[in-house]
CSV table of N, CA and C in Angstrom, one decimal:
chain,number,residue,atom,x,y,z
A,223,UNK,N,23.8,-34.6,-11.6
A,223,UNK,CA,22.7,-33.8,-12.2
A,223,UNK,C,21.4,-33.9,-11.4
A,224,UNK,N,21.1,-35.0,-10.7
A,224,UNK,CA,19.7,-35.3,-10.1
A,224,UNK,C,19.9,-34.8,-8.7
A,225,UNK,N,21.2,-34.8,-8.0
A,225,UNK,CA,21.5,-34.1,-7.2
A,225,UNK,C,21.0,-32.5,-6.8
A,226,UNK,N,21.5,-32.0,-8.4
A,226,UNK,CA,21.5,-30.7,-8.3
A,226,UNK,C,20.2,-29.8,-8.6
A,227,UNK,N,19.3,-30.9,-9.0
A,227,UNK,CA,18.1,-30.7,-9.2
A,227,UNK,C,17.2,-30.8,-7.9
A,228,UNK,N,17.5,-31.5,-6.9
A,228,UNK,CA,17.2,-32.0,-5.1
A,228,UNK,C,17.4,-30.1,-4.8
A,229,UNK,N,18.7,-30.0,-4.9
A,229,UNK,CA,19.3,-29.1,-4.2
A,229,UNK,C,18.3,-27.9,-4.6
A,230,UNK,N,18.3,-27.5,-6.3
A,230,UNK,CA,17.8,-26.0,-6.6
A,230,UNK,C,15.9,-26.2,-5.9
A,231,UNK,N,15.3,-27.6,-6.1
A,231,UNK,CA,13.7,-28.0,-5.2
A,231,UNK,C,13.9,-27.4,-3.8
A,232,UNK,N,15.0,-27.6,-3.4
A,232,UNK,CA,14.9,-27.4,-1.7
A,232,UNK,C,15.5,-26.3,-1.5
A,233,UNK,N,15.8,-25.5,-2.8
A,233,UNK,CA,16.1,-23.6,-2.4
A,233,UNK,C,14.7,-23.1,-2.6
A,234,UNK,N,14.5,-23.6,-3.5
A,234,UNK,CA,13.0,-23.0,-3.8
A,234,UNK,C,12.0,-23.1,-3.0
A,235,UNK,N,12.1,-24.0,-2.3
A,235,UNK,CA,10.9,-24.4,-1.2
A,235,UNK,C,11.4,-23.6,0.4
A,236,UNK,N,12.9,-23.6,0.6
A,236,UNK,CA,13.3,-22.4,1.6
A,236,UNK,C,13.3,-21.1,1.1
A,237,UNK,N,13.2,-20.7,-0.3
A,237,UNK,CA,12.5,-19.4,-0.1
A,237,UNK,C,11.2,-19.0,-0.3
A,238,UNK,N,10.8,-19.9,-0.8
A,238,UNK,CA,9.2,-19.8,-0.7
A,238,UNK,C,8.4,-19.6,0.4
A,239,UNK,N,9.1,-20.3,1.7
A,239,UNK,CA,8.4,-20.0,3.2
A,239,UNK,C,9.1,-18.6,3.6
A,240,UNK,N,10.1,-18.2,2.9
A,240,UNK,CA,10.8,-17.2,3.3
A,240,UNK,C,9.9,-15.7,2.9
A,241,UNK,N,10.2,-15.9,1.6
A,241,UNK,CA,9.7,-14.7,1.0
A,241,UNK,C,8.1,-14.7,-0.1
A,242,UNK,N,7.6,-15.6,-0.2
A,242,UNK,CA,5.7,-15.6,-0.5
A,242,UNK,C,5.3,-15.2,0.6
A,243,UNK,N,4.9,-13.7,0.8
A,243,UNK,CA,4.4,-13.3,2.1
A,243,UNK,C,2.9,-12.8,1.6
A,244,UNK,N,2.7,-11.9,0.5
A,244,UNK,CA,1.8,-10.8,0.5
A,244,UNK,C,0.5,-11.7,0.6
A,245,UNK,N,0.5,-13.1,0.1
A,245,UNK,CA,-1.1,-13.4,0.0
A,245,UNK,C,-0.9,-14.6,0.7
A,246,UNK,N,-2.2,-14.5,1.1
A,246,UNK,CA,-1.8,-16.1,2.6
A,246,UNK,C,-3.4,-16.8,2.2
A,247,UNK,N,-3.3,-18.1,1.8
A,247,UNK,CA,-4.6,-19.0,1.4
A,247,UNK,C,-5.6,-18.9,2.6
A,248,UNK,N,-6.6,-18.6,1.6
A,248,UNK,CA,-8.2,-18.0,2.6
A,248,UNK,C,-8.2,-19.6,3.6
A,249,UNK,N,-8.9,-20.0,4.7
A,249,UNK,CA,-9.5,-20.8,5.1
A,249,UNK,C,-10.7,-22.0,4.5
A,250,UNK,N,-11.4,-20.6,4.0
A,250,UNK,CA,-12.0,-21.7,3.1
A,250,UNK,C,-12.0,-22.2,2.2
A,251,UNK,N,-12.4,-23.0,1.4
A,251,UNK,CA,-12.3,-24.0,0.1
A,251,UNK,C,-12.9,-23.0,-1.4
A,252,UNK,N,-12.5,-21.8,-0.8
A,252,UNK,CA,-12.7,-21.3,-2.7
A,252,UNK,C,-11.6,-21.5,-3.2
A,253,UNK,N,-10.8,-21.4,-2.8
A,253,UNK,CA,-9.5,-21.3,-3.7
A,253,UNK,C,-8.9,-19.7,-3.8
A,254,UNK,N,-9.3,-19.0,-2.7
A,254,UNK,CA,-9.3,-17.5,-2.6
A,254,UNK,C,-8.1,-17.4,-1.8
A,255,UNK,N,-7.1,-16.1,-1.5
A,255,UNK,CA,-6.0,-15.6,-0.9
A,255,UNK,C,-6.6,-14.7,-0.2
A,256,UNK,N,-6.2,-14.1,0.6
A,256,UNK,CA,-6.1,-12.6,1.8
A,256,UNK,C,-4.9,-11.9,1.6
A,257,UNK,N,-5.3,-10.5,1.2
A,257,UNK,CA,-3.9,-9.6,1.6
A,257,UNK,C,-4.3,-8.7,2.6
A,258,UNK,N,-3.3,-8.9,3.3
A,258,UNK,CA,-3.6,-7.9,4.8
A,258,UNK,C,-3.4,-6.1,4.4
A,259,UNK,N,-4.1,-5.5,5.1
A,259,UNK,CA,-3.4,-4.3,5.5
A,259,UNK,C,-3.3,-3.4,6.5
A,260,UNK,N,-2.3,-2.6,6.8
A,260,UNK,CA,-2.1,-2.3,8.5
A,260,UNK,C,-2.4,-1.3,8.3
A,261,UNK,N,-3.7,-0.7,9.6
A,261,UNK,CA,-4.1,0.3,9.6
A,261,UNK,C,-3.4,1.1,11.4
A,262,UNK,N,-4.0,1.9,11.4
A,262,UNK,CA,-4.1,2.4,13.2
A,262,UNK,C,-5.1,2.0,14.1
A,263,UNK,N,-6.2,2.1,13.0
A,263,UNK,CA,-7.6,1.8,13.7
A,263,UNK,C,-8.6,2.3,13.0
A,264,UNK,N,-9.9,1.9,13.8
A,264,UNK,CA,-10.7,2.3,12.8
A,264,UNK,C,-11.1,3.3,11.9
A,265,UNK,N,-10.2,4.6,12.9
A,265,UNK,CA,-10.3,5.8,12.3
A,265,UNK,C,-9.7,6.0,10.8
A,266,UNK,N,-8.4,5.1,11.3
A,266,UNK,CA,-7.7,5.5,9.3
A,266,UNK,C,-8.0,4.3,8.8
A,267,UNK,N,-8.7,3.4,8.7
A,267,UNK,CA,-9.2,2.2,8.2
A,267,UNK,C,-10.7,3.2,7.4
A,268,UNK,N,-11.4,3.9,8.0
A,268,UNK,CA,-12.4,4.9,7.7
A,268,UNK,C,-11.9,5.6,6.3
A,269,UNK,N,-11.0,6.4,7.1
A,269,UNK,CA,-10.6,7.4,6.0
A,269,UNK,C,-9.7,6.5,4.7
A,270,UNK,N,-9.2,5.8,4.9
A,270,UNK,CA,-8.9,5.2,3.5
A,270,UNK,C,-9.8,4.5,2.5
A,271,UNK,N,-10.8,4.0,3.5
A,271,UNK,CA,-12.1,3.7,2.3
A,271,UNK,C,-13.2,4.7,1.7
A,272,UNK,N,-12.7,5.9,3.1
A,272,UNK,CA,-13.8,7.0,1.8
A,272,UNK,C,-12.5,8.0,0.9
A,273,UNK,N,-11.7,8.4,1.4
A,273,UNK,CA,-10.7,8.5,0.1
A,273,UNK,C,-10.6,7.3,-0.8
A,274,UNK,N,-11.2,6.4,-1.1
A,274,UNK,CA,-10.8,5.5,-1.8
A,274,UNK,C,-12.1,5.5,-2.9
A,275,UNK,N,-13.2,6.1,-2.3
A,275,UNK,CA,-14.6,6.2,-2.8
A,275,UNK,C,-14.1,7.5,-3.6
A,276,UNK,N,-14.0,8.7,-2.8
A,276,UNK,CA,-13.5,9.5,-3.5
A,276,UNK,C,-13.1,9.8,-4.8
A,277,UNK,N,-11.5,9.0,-4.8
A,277,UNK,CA,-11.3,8.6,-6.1
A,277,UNK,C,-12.0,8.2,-6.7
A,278,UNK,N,-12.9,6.9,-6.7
A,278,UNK,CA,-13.8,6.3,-7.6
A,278,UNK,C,-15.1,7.3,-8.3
A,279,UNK,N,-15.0,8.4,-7.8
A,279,UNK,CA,-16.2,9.4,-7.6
A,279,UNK,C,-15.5,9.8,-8.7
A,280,UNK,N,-14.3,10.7,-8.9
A,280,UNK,CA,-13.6,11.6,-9.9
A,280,UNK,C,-13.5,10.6,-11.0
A,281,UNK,N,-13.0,9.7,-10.6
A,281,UNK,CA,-12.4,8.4,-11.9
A,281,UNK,C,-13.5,8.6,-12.6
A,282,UNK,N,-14.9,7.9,-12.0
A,282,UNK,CA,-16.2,7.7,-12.6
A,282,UNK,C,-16.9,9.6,-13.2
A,283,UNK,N,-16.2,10.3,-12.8
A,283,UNK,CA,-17.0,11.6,-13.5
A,283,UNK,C,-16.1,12.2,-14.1
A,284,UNK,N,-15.2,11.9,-15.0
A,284,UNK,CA,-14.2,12.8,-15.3
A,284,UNK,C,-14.4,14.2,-15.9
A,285,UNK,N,-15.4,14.4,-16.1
A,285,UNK,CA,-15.7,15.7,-16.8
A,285,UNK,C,-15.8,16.8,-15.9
A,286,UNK,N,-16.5,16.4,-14.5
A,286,UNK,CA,-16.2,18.1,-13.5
A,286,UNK,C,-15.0,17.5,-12.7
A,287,UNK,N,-14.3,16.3,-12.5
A,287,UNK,CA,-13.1,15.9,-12.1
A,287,UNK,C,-13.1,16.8,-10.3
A,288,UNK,N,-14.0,16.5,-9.8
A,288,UNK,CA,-14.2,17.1,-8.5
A,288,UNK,C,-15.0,16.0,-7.4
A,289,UNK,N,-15.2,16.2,-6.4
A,289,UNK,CA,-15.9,15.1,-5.5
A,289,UNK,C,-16.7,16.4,-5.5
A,290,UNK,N,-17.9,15.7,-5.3
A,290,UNK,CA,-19.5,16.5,-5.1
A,290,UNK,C,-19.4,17.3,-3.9
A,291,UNK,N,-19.7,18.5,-4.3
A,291,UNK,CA,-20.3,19.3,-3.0
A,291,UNK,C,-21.1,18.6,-1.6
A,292,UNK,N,-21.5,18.0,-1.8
A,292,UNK,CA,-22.6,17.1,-1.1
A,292,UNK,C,-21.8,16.4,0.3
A,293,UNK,N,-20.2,15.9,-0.1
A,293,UNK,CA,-19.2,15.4,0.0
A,293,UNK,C,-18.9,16.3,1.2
A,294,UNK,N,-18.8,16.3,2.7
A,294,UNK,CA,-18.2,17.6,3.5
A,294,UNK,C,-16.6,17.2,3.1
A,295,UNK,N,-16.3,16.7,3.6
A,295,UNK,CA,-14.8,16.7,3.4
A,295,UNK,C,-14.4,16.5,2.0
A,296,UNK,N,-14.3,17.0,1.1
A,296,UNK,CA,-13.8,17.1,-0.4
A,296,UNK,C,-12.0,16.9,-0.6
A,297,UNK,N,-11.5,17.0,0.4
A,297,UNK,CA,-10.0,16.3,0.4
A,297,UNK,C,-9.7,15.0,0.4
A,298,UNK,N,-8.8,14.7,-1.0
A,298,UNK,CA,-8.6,13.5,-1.1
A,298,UNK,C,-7.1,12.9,-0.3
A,299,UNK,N,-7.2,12.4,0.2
A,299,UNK,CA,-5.7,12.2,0.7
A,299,UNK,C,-4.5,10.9,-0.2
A,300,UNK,N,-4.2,11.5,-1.3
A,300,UNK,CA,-3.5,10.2,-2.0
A,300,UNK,C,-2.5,9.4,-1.3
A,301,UNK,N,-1.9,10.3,-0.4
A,301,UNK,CA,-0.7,9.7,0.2
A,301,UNK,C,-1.4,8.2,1.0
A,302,UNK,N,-2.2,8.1,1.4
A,302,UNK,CA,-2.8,7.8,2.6
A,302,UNK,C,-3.3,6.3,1.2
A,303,UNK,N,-3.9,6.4,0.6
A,303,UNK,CA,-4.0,5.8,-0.7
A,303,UNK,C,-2.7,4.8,-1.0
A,304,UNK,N,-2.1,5.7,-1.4
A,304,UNK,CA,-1.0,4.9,-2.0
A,304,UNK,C,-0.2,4.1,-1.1
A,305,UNK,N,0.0,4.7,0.1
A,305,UNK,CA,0.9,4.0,1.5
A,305,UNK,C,0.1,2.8,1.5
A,306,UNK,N,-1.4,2.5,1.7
A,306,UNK,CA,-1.9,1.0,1.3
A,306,UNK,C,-1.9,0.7,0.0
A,307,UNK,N,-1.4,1.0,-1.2
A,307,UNK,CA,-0.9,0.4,-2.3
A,307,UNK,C,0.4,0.0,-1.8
A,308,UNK,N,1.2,0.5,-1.5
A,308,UNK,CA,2.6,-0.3,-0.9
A,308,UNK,C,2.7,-1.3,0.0
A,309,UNK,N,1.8,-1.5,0.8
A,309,UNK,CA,1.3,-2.2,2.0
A,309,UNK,C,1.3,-3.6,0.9
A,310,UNK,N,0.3,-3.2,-0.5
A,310,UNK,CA,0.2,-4.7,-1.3
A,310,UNK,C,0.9,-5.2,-1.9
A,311,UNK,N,2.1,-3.9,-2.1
A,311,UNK,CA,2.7,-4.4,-3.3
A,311,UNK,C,3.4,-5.8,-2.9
A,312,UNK,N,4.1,-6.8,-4.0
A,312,UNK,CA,5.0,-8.1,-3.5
A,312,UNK,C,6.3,-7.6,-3.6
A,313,UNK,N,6.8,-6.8,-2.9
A,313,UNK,CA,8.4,-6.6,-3.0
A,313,UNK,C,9.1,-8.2,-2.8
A,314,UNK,N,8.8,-8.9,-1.6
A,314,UNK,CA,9.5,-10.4,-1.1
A,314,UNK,C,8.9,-11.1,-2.3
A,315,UNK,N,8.1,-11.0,-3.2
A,315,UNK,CA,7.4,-12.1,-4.1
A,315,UNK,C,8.7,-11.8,-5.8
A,316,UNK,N,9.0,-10.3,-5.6
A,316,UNK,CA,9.4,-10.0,-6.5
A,316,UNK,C,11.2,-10.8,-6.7
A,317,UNK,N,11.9,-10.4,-5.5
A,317,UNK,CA,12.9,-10.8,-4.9
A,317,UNK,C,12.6,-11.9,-4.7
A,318,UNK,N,11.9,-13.4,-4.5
A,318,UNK,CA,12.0,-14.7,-4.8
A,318,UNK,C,12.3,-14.7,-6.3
A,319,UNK,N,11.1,-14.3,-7.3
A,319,UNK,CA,11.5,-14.3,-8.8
A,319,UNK,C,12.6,-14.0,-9.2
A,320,UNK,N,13.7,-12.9,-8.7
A,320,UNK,CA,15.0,-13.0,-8.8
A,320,UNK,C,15.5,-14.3,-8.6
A,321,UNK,N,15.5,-14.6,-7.4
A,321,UNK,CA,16.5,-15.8,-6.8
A,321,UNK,C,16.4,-17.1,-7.6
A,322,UNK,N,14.9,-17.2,-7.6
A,322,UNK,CA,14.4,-18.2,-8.7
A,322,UNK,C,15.3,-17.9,-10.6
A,323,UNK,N,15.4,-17.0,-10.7
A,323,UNK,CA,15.9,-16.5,-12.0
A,323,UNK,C,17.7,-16.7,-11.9
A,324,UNK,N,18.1,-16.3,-11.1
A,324,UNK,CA,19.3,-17.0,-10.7
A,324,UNK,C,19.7,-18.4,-10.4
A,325,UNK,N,19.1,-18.8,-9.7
A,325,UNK,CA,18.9,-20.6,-9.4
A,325,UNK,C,19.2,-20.9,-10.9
A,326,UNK,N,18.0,-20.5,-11.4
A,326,UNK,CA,18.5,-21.2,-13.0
A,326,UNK,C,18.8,-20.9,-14.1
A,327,UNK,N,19.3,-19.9,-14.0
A,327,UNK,CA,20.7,-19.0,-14.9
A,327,UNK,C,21.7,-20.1,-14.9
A,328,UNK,N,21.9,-19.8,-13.7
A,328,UNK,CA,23.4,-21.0,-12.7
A,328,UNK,C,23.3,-21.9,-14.1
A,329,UNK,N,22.1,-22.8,-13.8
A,329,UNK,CA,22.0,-24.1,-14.9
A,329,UNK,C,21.4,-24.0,-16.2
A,330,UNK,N,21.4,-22.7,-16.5
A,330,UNK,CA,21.1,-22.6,-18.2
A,330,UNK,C,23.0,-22.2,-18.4
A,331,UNK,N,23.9,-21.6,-17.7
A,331,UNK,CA,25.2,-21.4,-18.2
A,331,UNK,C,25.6,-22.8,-18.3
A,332,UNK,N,25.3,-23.8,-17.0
A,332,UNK,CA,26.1,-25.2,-17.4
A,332,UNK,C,25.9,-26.2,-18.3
A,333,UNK,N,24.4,-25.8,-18.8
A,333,UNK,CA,24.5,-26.7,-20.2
A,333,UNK,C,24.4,-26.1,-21.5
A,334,UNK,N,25.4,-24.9,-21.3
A,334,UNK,CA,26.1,-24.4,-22.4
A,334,UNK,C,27.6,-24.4,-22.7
């Protein structure tokens, strides 16, 4: 039994270097994470933070549900948006909680 307890510590700990990707511990001593995200350059690093204002523009005025005239470019690009929501998502974080949920399935069947 204490064996197999070594064994399921040392799956968990090879997939944990495996697949805990999305957030990597900051440098310094806050206690804070970094999630990356991949741009081209500064140009679409640009346009994803003012489409991102954008949205926060309409979110916060829901009643004319428009970006201000004021605004030259009034297109919002969601796609462009959401491609860096995917960028964050934890797909590999998700797929360890599997394996992790299997690991010990395994040993919730054998002490039934």
């Amino acid at each position: 039994m204490e064996t197999d307890k070594i064994k399921k510590l040392e799956d968990i700990r090879r997939l944990s270097g495996k697949l805990l990707n999305t957030l990597k511990k900051a440098e310094d001593k806050r206690e804070m994470y970094n999630a990356k995200i991949r741009v081209y350059g500064y140009c679409e690093l640009g346009s994803v933070v003012r489409n991102l204002m954008k949205l926060c523009i309409i979110a916060l005025d829901q009643d004319s549900a428009e970006v201000p005239p004021t605004i030259q470019n009034q297109y919002i690009d969601v796609g462009l948006i959401l491609g860096i929501a995917l960028q964050l998502f934890p797909v590999d974080e998700l797929e360890f909680l599997n394996e992790i949920t299997d690991l010990f399935s395994e040993n919730k069947e054998e002490t039934e």
